Coordinates of C-alpha atoms (C1' of nucleotides) in Angstrom, one line a residue:
Chain Y
M1218 CA 19.9 -25.4 0.4
S1219 CA 22.3 -22.8 -0.8
P1220 CA 21.9 -19.0 0.1
Q1221 CA 21.0 -18.2 -3.6
N1222 CA 18.3 -20.6 -3.4
T1223 CA 16.9 -18.6 -0.5
R1224 CA 16.9 -15.2 -1.8
P1225 CA 13.3 -14.4 -2.7
R1226 CA 11.9 -14.5 -6.2
V1227 CA 8.7 -12.9 -7.1
R1228 CA 7.1 -12.4 -10.2
F1229 CA 4.5 -9.9 -11.8
A1230 CA 2.4 -11.9 -14.0
P1231 CA -0.4 -9.9 -16.0
S1232 CA -2.6 -10.8 -18.8
P1233 CA -2.2 -9.3 -22.1
T1234 CA -6.0 -8.7 -22.2
G1235 CA -5.7 -4.6 -22.7
P1236 CA -3.8 -1.9 -21.1
L1237 CA -2.2 -2.5 -17.7
H1238 CA -4.4 -1.2 -14.9
I1239 CA -2.9 1.3 -12.5
G1240 CA -3.9 -1.5 -9.6
G1241 CA -1.6 -4.0 -11.5
V1242 CA 1.0 -1.3 -11.5
R1243 CA 0.7 -1.2 -7.7
T1244 CA 1.1 -4.8 -7.4
A1245 CA 3.9 -5.1 -9.6
L1246 CA 5.5 -2.1 -7.6
Y1247 CA 5.2 -3.7 -4.3
N1248 CA 6.8 -6.9 -6.0
Y1249 CA 9.6 -4.8 -6.9
L1250 CA 10.2 -3.2 -3.8
F1251 CA 10.2 -6.4 -1.9
A1252 CA 12.5 -7.9 -4.2
R1253 CA 15.1 -5.1 -4.1
Q1254 CA 14.7 -4.8 -0.4
T1255 CA 15.8 -8.5 0.1
G1256 CA 18.1 -8.6 -3.0
G1257 CA 15.9 -11.1 -4.3
T1258 CA 14.8 -11.4 -8.3
M1259 CA 12.0 -9.5 -10.0
I1260 CA 10.5 -11.7 -12.9
L1261 CA 7.8 -10.9 -15.3
R1262 CA 5.5 -13.3 -16.7
I1263 CA 3.0 -13.1 -19.3
E1264 CA -0.3 -15.2 -18.7
D1265 CA -1.9 -15.3 -22.1
T1266 CA -3.4 -18.9 -21.7
D1267 CA -6.8 -17.5 -23.1
Q1268 CA -6.3 -16.8 -26.6
T1269 CA -9.7 -15.2 -26.9
R1270 CA -8.9 -12.6 -24.7
F1271 CA -5.4 -11.7 -26.3
V1272 CA -5.0 -8.1 -27.4
P1273 CA -2.5 -6.9 -29.6
G1274 CA 0.1 -4.3 -28.5
A1275 CA -0.8 -5.1 -24.5
E1276 CA 2.4 -7.1 -23.8
A1277 CA 4.4 -3.9 -25.2
Y1278 CA 2.3 -1.6 -23.1
I1279 CA 3.1 -3.4 -19.7
L1280 CA 6.7 -3.6 -20.8
E1281 CA 6.7 0.1 -21.5
A1282 CA 4.8 1.0 -18.4
L1283 CA 6.9 -1.0 -15.9
K1284 CA 9.8 0.7 -17.5
W1285 CA 8.0 4.4 -17.0
V1286 CA 7.4 3.8 -13.2
G1287 CA 10.9 2.7 -12.8
I1288 CA 10.7 -1.2 -12.5
E1289 CA 13.6 -3.0 -13.4
L1290 CA 13.2 -6.6 -14.4
D1291 CA 16.0 -8.9 -13.6
E1292 CA 14.2 -11.8 -15.4
G1293 CA 11.6 -12.6 -18.0
Q1294 CA 9.6 -11.4 -20.7
G1295 CA 11.2 -8.8 -22.3
V1296 CA 14.7 -9.5 -20.7
G1297 CA 15.2 -13.2 -20.7
G1298 CA 16.4 -15.5 -18.0
P1299 CA 17.0 -19.1 -17.1
H1300 CA 13.6 -20.1 -17.3
E1301 CA 12.5 -19.3 -20.9
P1302 CA 9.8 -18.9 -22.5
Y1303 CA 8.0 -16.4 -20.0
R1304 CA 4.9 -16.7 -22.2
Q1305 CA 2.7 -19.2 -21.1
S1306 CA 1.3 -19.6 -24.4
E1307 CA 4.6 -20.7 -25.4
R1308 CA 5.1 -23.0 -22.4
K1309 CA 1.6 -24.9 -23.4
A1310 CA 3.5 -28.1 -23.7
M1311 CA 4.7 -28.2 -20.1
Y1312 CA 1.6 -28.2 -18.5
S1313 CA -0.2 -31.3 -19.5
Q1314 CA 2.1 -33.8 -17.9
Y1315 CA 1.4 -32.1 -14.7
A1316 CA -2.6 -32.7 -15.2
E1317 CA -2.2 -36.1 -16.1
Q1318 CA 0.1 -36.7 -13.5
L1319 CA -2.8 -35.4 -11.1
V1320 CA -5.4 -38.1 -13.0
T1321 CA -2.9 -41.0 -12.6
A1322 CA -2.5 -40.1 -8.9
G1323 CA -6.3 -39.9 -8.5
K1324 CA -6.3 -36.1 -7.8
A1325 CA -8.1 -35.3 -11.2
Y1326 CA -10.1 -36.5 -13.8
Y1327 CA -11.4 -36.2 -17.4
A1328 CA -14.7 -34.4 -18.1
F1329 CA -16.6 -34.3 -21.3
D1330 CA -19.4 -32.1 -20.3
T1331 CA -19.6 -29.1 -22.7
S1332 CA -19.6 -25.8 -21.6
E1333 CA -23.2 -25.3 -23.2
Q1334 CA -24.3 -28.5 -21.0
L1335 CA -23.2 -26.8 -17.7
D1336 CA -24.4 -23.3 -18.8
A1337 CA -27.7 -24.6 -19.2
M1338 CA -27.5 -26.2 -16.0
R1339 CA -26.6 -23.2 -14.1
Q1340 CA -29.3 -21.2 -15.9
Q1341 CA -31.9 -23.8 -14.8
L1342 CA -30.9 -24.2 -11.4
E1343 CA -30.4 -20.4 -11.0
G1344 CA -34.0 -20.5 -11.7
Q1345 CA -34.5 -22.4 -8.9
G1346 CA -32.7 -19.9 -6.5
T1347 CA -29.6 -22.5 -6.2
A1348 CA -26.2 -22.0 -7.8
F1349 CA -24.6 -24.9 -9.6
Q1350 CA -21.1 -26.2 -9.0
Y1351 CA -19.1 -29.0 -10.3
N1352 CA -17.9 -30.7 -6.7
A1353 CA -18.1 -33.7 -4.9
I1354 CA -21.5 -34.3 -5.0
T1355 CA -22.2 -33.2 -8.5
R1356 CA -19.4 -34.8 -10.1
L1357 CA -21.1 -38.4 -9.6
K1358 CA -24.0 -37.5 -12.1
L1359 CA -22.1 -35.9 -14.6
N1360 CA -20.2 -36.8 -17.7
N1361 CA -16.6 -37.5 -16.7
S1362 CA -14.1 -40.2 -16.1
L1363 CA -15.2 -41.1 -12.6
T1364 CA -18.9 -42.0 -13.9
L1365 CA -17.9 -43.5 -17.1
P1366 CA -16.6 -47.0 -17.4
Q1367 CA -12.9 -47.2 -18.4
E1368 CA -13.0 -48.2 -22.0
G1369 CA -15.7 -45.5 -22.5
V1370 CA -13.2 -42.8 -21.4
T1371 CA -10.3 -44.3 -23.3
A1372 CA -12.8 -44.8 -26.6
K1373 CA -13.9 -40.9 -26.3
I1374 CA -10.4 -39.5 -26.1
A1375 CA -9.2 -41.8 -28.9
A1376 CA -12.2 -40.7 -30.8
G1377 CA -10.9 -37.1 -30.1
E1378 CA -13.9 -36.1 -28.4
P1379 CA -13.0 -32.5 -26.5
Y1380 CA -12.4 -32.9 -22.7
V1381 CA -11.0 -31.0 -19.9
I1382 CA -9.3 -32.2 -16.9
R1383 CA -10.8 -31.2 -13.7
L1384 CA -9.2 -31.0 -10.1
K1385 CA -10.9 -33.7 -7.7
V1386 CA -11.4 -31.7 -4.8
P1387 CA -12.1 -33.6 -1.7
A1388 CA -15.3 -33.4 -0.1
K1389 CA -14.7 -32.7 3.4
E1390 CA -11.3 -31.1 4.2
E1391 CA -10.2 -27.7 5.9
I1392 CA -7.8 -26.1 4.0
R1393 CA -5.4 -23.4 5.5
L1394 CA -3.0 -20.8 4.4
N1395 CA -0.8 -18.3 6.4
D1396 CA -1.2 -15.1 4.5
L1397 CA 1.5 -12.6 5.0
I1398 CA -0.8 -9.7 5.2
R1399 CA -4.1 -11.4 6.4
G1400 CA -2.9 -14.0 8.8
W1401 CA -4.3 -17.7 8.4
V1402 CA -7.4 -18.0 6.0
H1403 CA -9.5 -21.0 6.5
V1404 CA -11.4 -22.6 3.7
H1405 CA -13.6 -25.6 3.5
S1406 CA -12.9 -27.9 0.6
S1407 CA -16.7 -28.3 0.1
Q1408 CA -17.0 -24.7 -0.9
I1409 CA -14.5 -25.0 -3.6
D1410 CA -15.6 -26.4 -7.1
D1411 CA -13.7 -28.9 -9.4
K1412 CA -11.8 -26.5 -11.1
V1413 CA -10.6 -26.7 -14.8
L1414 CA -7.0 -27.4 -14.8
M1415 CA -6.7 -28.3 -18.7
K1416 CA -9.0 -26.6 -20.9
S1417 CA -10.5 -28.4 -24.1
D1418 CA -8.2 -26.3 -26.5
G1419 CA -5.2 -28.0 -24.8
M1420 CA -4.2 -24.7 -22.8
P1421 CA -3.8 -25.1 -19.1
T1422 CA -6.3 -22.6 -16.8
Y1423 CA -4.9 -20.0 -15.0
H1424 CA -4.9 -21.9 -11.7
L1425 CA -2.6 -24.9 -13.2
A1426 CA -0.4 -22.6 -15.1
N1427 CA 0.2 -20.3 -12.4
V1428 CA 0.8 -22.9 -9.8
V1429 CA 3.4 -25.0 -12.2
D1430 CA 5.1 -22.0 -13.4
D1431 CA 5.3 -20.6 -10.1
H1432 CA 7.0 -23.8 -8.8
L1433 CA 9.4 -24.2 -12.0
M1434 CA 10.8 -21.0 -11.5
G1435 CA 11.2 -21.1 -7.8
I1436 CA 8.9 -18.3 -7.0
T1437 CA 9.2 -18.1 -3.4
H1438 CA 6.4 -15.0 -2.5
V1439 CA 3.3 -14.5 -4.5
I1440 CA 2.0 -11.0 -4.2
S1441 CA -1.2 -10.1 -5.8
G1442 CA -4.3 -8.4 -5.6
E1443 CA -7.2 -9.7 -3.3
E1444 CA -9.4 -10.7 -5.7
W1445 CA -7.5 -14.0 -5.8
L1446 CA -7.7 -14.9 -2.3
P1447 CA -10.8 -17.1 -3.2
S1448 CA -8.8 -19.2 -5.4
A1449 CA -5.8 -19.6 -3.1
P1450 CA -6.7 -22.5 -1.0
L1451 CA -7.5 -24.0 -4.5
H1452 CA -3.6 -23.4 -5.4
V1453 CA -2.5 -25.1 -2.1
L1454 CA -4.2 -28.1 -2.9
L1455 CA -2.5 -28.2 -6.3
Y1456 CA 0.8 -27.7 -4.9
R1457 CA 0.3 -30.3 -2.3
Y1458 CA -1.1 -32.8 -4.8
L1459 CA 1.7 -32.3 -7.0
G1460 CA 3.9 -33.0 -4.1
W1461 CA 5.4 -29.4 -4.0
E1462 CA 4.0 -28.3 -0.7
S1463 CA 7.3 -28.2 0.8
T1464 CA 8.3 -25.5 -1.4
M1465 CA 5.2 -23.6 -1.7
P1466 CA 5.2 -19.7 -2.1
R1467 CA 4.1 -17.5 0.8
F1468 CA 1.1 -15.8 -0.1
A1469 CA 0.7 -11.8 0.1
H1470 CA -2.7 -10.7 -1.0
L1471 CA -3.0 -6.8 -1.3
P1472 CA -6.0 -4.8 -0.8
L1473 CA -7.7 -3.7 -3.7
L1474 CA -8.2 -0.1 -5.2
L1475 CA -11.6 1.1 -5.0
K1476 CA -13.9 3.4 -6.8
P1477 CA -13.3 7.2 -5.4
D1478 CA -17.0 7.4 -4.7
G1479 CA -19.6 4.8 -4.4
N1480 CA -18.8 1.2 -4.1
G1481 CA -16.8 -1.4 -6.0
K1482 CA -13.4 -1.8 -7.7
L1483 CA -12.0 0.9 -9.4
S1484 CA -12.3 0.7 -13.4
K1485 CA -12.1 2.2 -16.3
R1486 CA -15.4 3.7 -16.4
D1487 CA -14.5 5.7 -13.2
A1488 CA -11.8 7.3 -15.1
D1489 CA -14.2 8.5 -17.8
L1490 CA -16.6 9.6 -15.1
G1491 CA -13.9 11.6 -12.8
G1492 CA -11.9 13.0 -15.6
F1493 CA -8.7 11.0 -14.5
P1494 CA -6.7 8.4 -15.9
V1495 CA -6.5 4.7 -14.3
F1496 CA -3.9 3.5 -16.5
P1497 CA -0.2 4.3 -16.3
L1498 CA 0.3 5.3 -20.2
Q1499 CA -2.2 6.4 -22.8
W1500 CA -3.8 3.7 -25.0
T1501 CA -5.6 3.5 -27.7
D1502 CA -8.2 0.3 -28.4
P1503 CA -6.9 -1.2 -31.5
E1504 CA -10.4 -2.5 -32.4
T1505 CA -12.4 0.5 -31.6
G1506 CA -9.6 3.4 -31.6
T1507 CA -10.8 4.7 -28.2
V1508 CA -8.2 6.3 -26.5
A1509 CA -7.9 5.9 -22.5
R1510 CA -5.9 8.6 -20.6
G1511 CA -2.6 7.6 -19.0
F1512 CA -1.4 9.1 -16.2
R1513 CA 2.2 10.0 -17.8
E1514 CA 0.3 12.0 -20.7
E1515 CA -1.9 13.8 -18.3
G1516 CA 1.3 15.2 -16.8
Y1517 CA 2.0 13.0 -13.7
L1518 CA 5.8 12.4 -12.9
S1519 CA 6.6 8.8 -12.6
D1520 CA 8.2 9.6 -9.2
A1521 CA 5.2 11.0 -8.0
T1522 CA 3.0 8.3 -9.3
V1523 CA 5.1 5.6 -7.7
N1524 CA 5.1 7.4 -4.3
F1525 CA 1.1 7.8 -4.6
L1526 CA 0.5 4.3 -5.5
A1527 CA 3.0 2.7 -2.7
F1528 CA 0.6 4.9 -0.1
L1529 CA -2.4 3.5 -1.5
G1530 CA -2.6 0.6 1.2
W1531 CA 0.9 0.9 2.4
N1532 CA 2.5 3.4 4.8
P1533 CA 5.8 3.8 6.6
G1534 CA 4.5 4.1 9.9
T1535 CA 5.9 7.8 10.5
E1536 CA 4.7 11.1 9.3
Q1537 CA 7.2 11.4 6.1
E1538 CA 5.2 11.1 2.7
L1539 CA 7.4 12.0 0.2
F1540 CA 9.5 8.7 -0.7
S1541 CA 11.9 8.1 -3.4
M1542 CA 12.2 4.6 -5.2
D1543 CA 15.3 3.9 -3.1
E1544 CA 13.4 5.2 0.4
L1545 CA 10.5 2.8 -0.8
I1546 CA 12.5 0.1 -1.2
Q1547 CA 14.0 0.7 2.1
S1548 CA 10.9 0.9 4.1
F1549 CA 8.5 -1.6 2.6
S1550 CA 7.2 -4.4 4.7
F1551 CA 4.1 -6.7 4.6
E1552 CA 3.2 -5.8 8.1
R1553 CA 2.4 -2.1 7.4
I1554 CA 0.1 -3.3 4.3
S1555 CA -3.3 -2.4 5.4
K1556 CA -5.9 -5.2 5.1
S1557 CA -9.0 -2.9 3.7
G1558 CA -9.4 -1.8 0.2
A1559 CA -8.1 1.9 -0.8
K1560 CA -10.5 4.5 -2.6
F1561 CA -8.9 6.2 -5.2
D1562 CA -8.2 9.8 -4.4
I1563 CA -7.2 11.7 -7.6
Q1564 CA -6.6 14.8 -5.5
K1565 CA -3.7 12.9 -3.2
A1566 CA -2.0 12.2 -6.5
Q1567 CA -2.0 15.7 -7.9
W1568 CA -0.5 16.7 -4.6
F1569 CA 2.0 14.3 -4.8
N1570 CA 2.5 15.5 -8.3
Q1571 CA 2.6 18.9 -7.3
Q1572 CA 5.4 18.2 -4.5
Y1573 CA 7.6 16.3 -7.3
L1574 CA 7.4 19.1 -9.7
R1575 CA 8.8 21.6 -7.7
Q1576 CA 11.7 19.5 -6.7
Q1577 CA 12.9 19.4 -10.6
S1578 CA 15.5 21.7 -11.3
D1579 CA 14.6 24.7 -13.5
E1580 CA 16.7 23.2 -16.4
A1581 CA 14.8 20.0 -16.6
L1582 CA 11.7 21.7 -16.6
A1583 CA 13.1 23.8 -19.4
A1584 CA 14.1 20.4 -21.1
Y1585 CA 10.4 19.7 -21.5
L1586 CA 9.2 23.1 -22.1
L1587 CA 11.4 24.0 -25.1
P1588 CA 9.9 21.0 -27.3
A1589 CA 6.6 21.3 -25.9
L1590 CA 7.0 25.2 -27.0
E1591 CA 8.2 24.4 -30.5
A1592 CA 5.4 22.1 -31.1
K1593 CA 3.3 25.1 -30.7
G1594 CA 5.6 27.1 -33.0
I1595 CA 7.2 29.2 -30.3
G1596 CA 10.8 29.4 -30.6
V1597 CA 12.5 30.7 -27.3
T1598 CA 16.2 30.4 -26.3
P1599 CA 16.9 27.6 -23.5
Q1600 CA 17.8 30.6 -20.9
K1601 CA 14.3 31.7 -21.5
A1602 CA 12.8 28.4 -21.2
V1603 CA 14.7 28.1 -17.8
G1604 CA 13.2 31.4 -17.1
I1605 CA 9.7 30.2 -17.7
A1606 CA 10.2 27.1 -15.3
R1607 CA 11.5 29.4 -12.4
L1608 CA 8.6 31.8 -13.2
M1609 CA 6.1 28.7 -13.0
K1610 CA 7.1 25.8 -11.2
D1611 CA 5.7 26.8 -8.0
R1612 CA 2.4 27.5 -9.2
V1613 CA 1.5 24.3 -11.1
T1614 CA 0.5 20.7 -10.4
F1615 CA 1.4 19.8 -14.3
P1616 CA 4.2 20.4 -16.5
Q1617 CA 2.0 21.7 -19.4
E1618 CA 0.3 24.0 -16.9
M1619 CA 3.6 26.2 -17.0
L1620 CA 2.5 26.9 -20.6
T1621 CA -1.2 27.8 -19.8
G1622 CA -1.5 31.6 -19.0
T1623 CA 1.8 32.4 -20.2
E1624 CA 1.0 33.1 -23.8
F1625 CA 1.5 36.7 -22.8
L1626 CA 5.4 36.1 -22.6
F1627 CA 5.3 35.7 -26.4
V1628 CA 2.2 37.5 -28.0
P1629 CA 1.2 41.0 -26.9
P1630 CA -2.4 41.2 -25.5
A1631 CA -5.0 41.7 -28.0
G1632 CA -7.3 43.4 -25.9
Y1633 CA -7.3 44.6 -22.2
D1634 CA -9.4 43.2 -19.3
P1635 CA -12.5 45.6 -19.4
A1636 CA -13.1 45.1 -15.5
V1637 CA -9.7 47.0 -15.1
I1638 CA -9.6 49.3 -18.2
P1639 CA -10.6 52.0 -18.4
S1640 CA -12.1 52.2 -14.8
K1641 CA -8.5 52.2 -13.4
W1642 CA -6.5 53.9 -16.3
T1643 CA -6.7 57.2 -14.9
P1644 CA -4.7 60.2 -16.4
E1645 CA -2.5 59.9 -13.3
I1646 CA -1.4 56.1 -13.8
A1647 CA -1.2 56.7 -17.5
L1648 CA 1.4 59.7 -16.5
V1649 CA 3.1 56.9 -14.3
L1650 CA 3.5 54.4 -17.1
A1651 CA 4.5 57.0 -19.9
A1652 CA 7.5 58.0 -17.3
Y1653 CA 8.4 54.2 -17.2
K1654 CA 8.3 53.4 -21.0
D1655 CA 10.4 56.9 -21.4
E1656 CA 12.7 55.8 -18.7
L1657 CA 13.1 52.2 -19.5
P1658 CA 15.8 52.5 -22.3
S1659 CA 18.1 53.8 -19.9
V1660 CA 18.0 50.8 -17.7
E1661 CA 21.2 48.8 -18.6
N1662 CA 20.2 45.6 -17.4
L1663 CA 16.5 44.9 -17.0
N1664 CA 15.8 42.2 -14.7
A1665 CA 13.0 41.7 -12.2
D1666 CA 15.1 44.2 -9.5
T1667 CA 15.8 46.8 -11.9
A1668 CA 12.3 47.1 -13.2
K1669 CA 10.8 47.1 -9.7
A1670 CA 13.4 49.8 -8.7
L1671 CA 12.6 52.1 -11.7
L1672 CA 9.0 51.6 -11.2
H1673 CA 9.2 52.6 -7.3
S1674 CA 11.3 55.8 -8.1
I1675 CA 8.8 56.9 -10.6
T1676 CA 5.8 56.4 -8.2
E1677 CA 7.6 57.9 -5.4
R1678 CA 8.4 60.8 -7.4
Q1679 CA 4.9 61.5 -8.8
G1680 CA 3.2 60.6 -5.6
V1681 CA 1.1 57.7 -6.8
K1682 CA 1.1 54.2 -4.7
M1683 CA 2.5 51.3 -6.0
G1684 CA -0.6 49.1 -5.2
K1685 CA -2.4 51.8 -7.6
V1686 CA -0.2 51.0 -10.6
M1687 CA 0.6 47.4 -10.5
Q1688 CA -2.9 46.2 -11.7
P1689 CA -3.0 48.2 -14.7
L1690 CA 0.7 47.6 -15.7
R1691 CA -0.3 43.9 -15.3
V1692 CA -3.3 44.1 -17.4
V1693 CA -1.4 46.5 -20.1
L1694 CA 1.4 44.1 -20.3
T1695 CA -0.4 40.9 -20.1
G1696 CA -4.2 41.5 -21.2
G1697 CA -5.4 39.9 -18.0
T1698 CA -5.5 40.6 -14.2
T1699 CA -4.0 37.5 -12.9
G1700 CA -0.7 35.6 -13.1
P1701 CA 3.2 35.0 -12.4
D1702 CA 5.5 37.5 -10.5
L1703 CA 5.1 40.9 -13.4
M1704 CA 8.4 41.9 -12.6
L1705 CA 9.7 38.4 -13.4
S1706 CA 7.5 38.3 -16.2
M1707 CA 8.8 41.4 -17.3
E1708 CA 12.5 40.3 -17.3
L1709 CA 11.6 37.5 -19.3
M1710 CA 9.9 39.3 -22.2
G1711 CA 12.8 41.6 -22.5
K1712 CA 13.2 45.3 -22.4
E1713 CA 12.2 46.3 -26.0
E1714 CA 9.1 44.3 -25.5
V1715 CA 7.9 45.7 -22.5
I1716 CA 8.7 49.2 -24.0
G1717 CA 6.6 48.4 -27.1
R1718 CA 3.8 46.9 -25.1
L1719 CA 3.5 50.3 -23.0
E1720 CA 4.0 52.5 -26.2
L1721 CA 1.0 50.5 -27.7
A1722 CA -1.2 50.8 -24.6
L1723 CA -0.5 54.4 -24.3
N1724 CA -1.5 54.9 -28.0
R1725 CA -4.5 52.7 -27.5
L1726 CA -6.0 54.1 -24.4
S1727 CA -5.3 57.8 -24.5
Chain K
rG774 C1' -28.1 -16.5 -2.5
rG775 C1' -23.3 -19.1 -0.8
rU776 C1' -17.9 -18.7 0.9
rC777 C1' -13.9 -15.5 2.2
rC778 C1' -11.7 -10.6 3.6
rG779 C1' -12.7 -6.1 5.6
rU780 C1' -14.8 -1.6 8.7
rU781 C1' -10.6 5.0 13.0
rC782 C1' -12.4 12.2 10.3
rG783 C1' -15.2 13.2 3.4
rU784 C1' -10.1 10.4 1.4
rC785 C1' -5.6 8.0 2.5
rU786 C1' -4.1 6.4 7.4
rA787 C1' -1.4 6.4 12.6
rG788 C1' -2.5 4.4 17.1
rG789 C1' -3.9 1.4 20.9
rG790 C1' -7.0 -1.7 27.5
rG791 C1' -6.9 4.5 31.0
rU792 C1' -4.5 9.4 24.7
rU793 C1' -7.0 16.6 24.4
rA794 C1' -7.8 9.7 19.2
rG795 C1' -1.8 12.1 15.9
rG796 C1' -0.6 13.2 10.4
rA797 C1' -1.6 13.9 5.1
rC798 C1' -5.0 15.2 0.9
rG799 C1' -9.0 18.0 0.6
rU800 C1' -12.3 22.1 2.8
rA801 C1' -12.9 26.9 6.1
rU802 C1' -10.9 31.3 8.1
rC803 C1' -7.1 34.6 8.8
rC804 C1' -2.0 36.1 7.1
rC805 C1' 1.6 37.3 3.6
rU806 C1' 1.2 39.5 -1.1
rU807 C1' 0.9 44.2 -7.2
rU808 C1' -3.1 40.0 -9.1
rC809 C1' -3.6 34.7 -9.2
rA810 C1' -1.1 31.0 -7.0
rC811 C1' 2.8 29.2 -3.4
rG812 C1' 3.7 29.6 1.6
rG813 C1' 2.3 30.5 6.6
rA814 C1' -1.2 29.8 10.8
rU815 C1' -5.7 28.5 13.0
rG816 C1' -10.3 25.7 12.8
rA817 C1' -14.4 22.0 11.5
rA818 C1' -14.1 16.9 10.8
rA819 C1' -13.8 9.8 12.8
rC820 C1' -13.0 4.8 16.1
rA821 C1' -20.2 1.3 12.5
rC822 C1' -23.9 -0.8 15.9
rG823 C1' -25.0 -4.4 20.3
rG824 C1' -23.4 -7.6 23.5
rG825 C1' -19.8 -9.6 26.6
rU826 C1' -14.4 -9.8 29.3
rU827 C1' -12.8 -5.9 32.5
rC828 C1' -11.9 -1.3 37.8
rG829 C1' -12.0 1.0 32.7
rA830 C1' -12.6 -0.6 25.8
rU831 C1' -12.3 3.1 20.4
rU832 C1' -8.0 -1.2 21.0
rC833 C1' -9.4 -8.1 23.3
rC834 C1' -13.9 -11.7 22.2
rC835 C1' -19.1 -12.8 20.0
rG836 C1' -22.9 -11.3 17.1
rU837 C1' -25.1 -7.6 13.6
rA838 C1' -25.1 -4.1 10.1
rC839 C1' -22.5 -2.4 5.9
rG840 C1' -18.7 -2.7 2.4
rG841 C1' -15.5 -5.4 -0.9
rA842 C1' -13.9 -9.7 -3.3
rC843 C1' -14.9 -14.5 -5.2
rU844 C1' -18.8 -17.8 -7.2
rA845 C1' -16.4 -19.4 -16.1
rC846 C1' -13.0 -24.3 -20.5
rC847 C1' -11.3 -15.3 -17.9
rA848 C1' -7.2 -14.0 -15.6

RNA sequence: GGUCCGUUCGUCUAGGGGUUAGGACGUAUCCCUUUCACGGAUGAAACACGGGUUCGAUUCCCGUACGGACUACCA
């Protein structure tokens, strides 16, 4: 094998059945980190073999979501490559030959039982407290090419009777696989049922398509969620029977993302309950029009989202928590992925976001603020937007929060907080602020420092404590009692505006 | 029900035969401060249980309990 061929090839293989779940994003991320770290290839394959569950727009959503979090594809749907097509529905013709190969080798068989018949059997047995399995024992009593005479089988097929191809799972065999995260996993073949490989509509099932495509595309490592662990032994069997065991990929089964409270897998319902997103991007259901919130739209920065997701089930073993994508690529390893599921804690995500937000430059945040303000019908200069970013960024978790509680920067207060005014609006304070108003025009360059210096000199001269003045001043200028640094706020409002508001207050309150 | 996988503070986790069991989020108190935040300091908070093995087990083994995944002609 040339060195070229030994370089890892990994794939992310979602189904376009709706918006990509955030857990799927993490799976894609781990694939990507591994690919980049090893100089390998990251592939996107669309597993759309179930035509009944196809959702328009889902594939575009997947592409956009991956792009948003910064996962670059080397090959696959959307970017092309040597193994096109990358949509399984378009590869339909490739699969049946392998299923037939298995039938010829005696490792698979045709089955004519309809889903209705099987469902009925399941129901009936369930009533008796046992589960039905299509397996080494029951297959002998069912309607398939193992029980039917050869002529009957060919006749049925020739007559166009619908059939599936099932894997003939051995009755007694120990199947082992060495998972990169879990170590050796043993499963007895008697526990595996005769899985359908080819459906009656001519499409392969996930199991066949997955194994065939992974082999054909030279996949070396299958990194996927723990929900696939139970079917991994089946896939081992498939690789073996297809004669591909020597080049079978390594498996790595990731721990699941769990509900924040209670039990179970993280689901869309949790998002509605907890008021947080479980999808990377906002998604509007094409049928119902229901909108599901997205991390991006909620104000999560993609770097923060990536960092947060990477740490759900993995850690570097050091005390560093803030990792850029490049650092994650450097540090990633399968050994440091934990085995147990991780509860989804949105507060940690918010903390990451806060950290990344303040790493942003004022200019970068201003670039966000300008259009957002414009949408609100507020026009500001770029310099003022930079000022707002500087004023607010250490105080908020999400960019949009820079605009809540800062209306006062653009609009004079309609009224004053009654808890402060009039009780703290004493004649003494009124005198100080009147003097402030009168002397402000002489300040050449009003900024936080000069504004503060002038107020200081006046309070000192009049023998009033600064602390007594600040609260009334804030209320008079902003209407409220809490908010960002007042001196900086005055700088942003501008001298004329401050004077105007003081004048207005003195008139209103005297 | 069956099979498989798992179990360290509320949460994410580090650690590992002898430790004051470490960090982060959250939380509490205090400090800073013109307010609210930010920031700083300090605190509360965990090895599921029972048996082994061992001088010694939270760490290794076995059970039990609990949790999760899977159990479709869905992926």
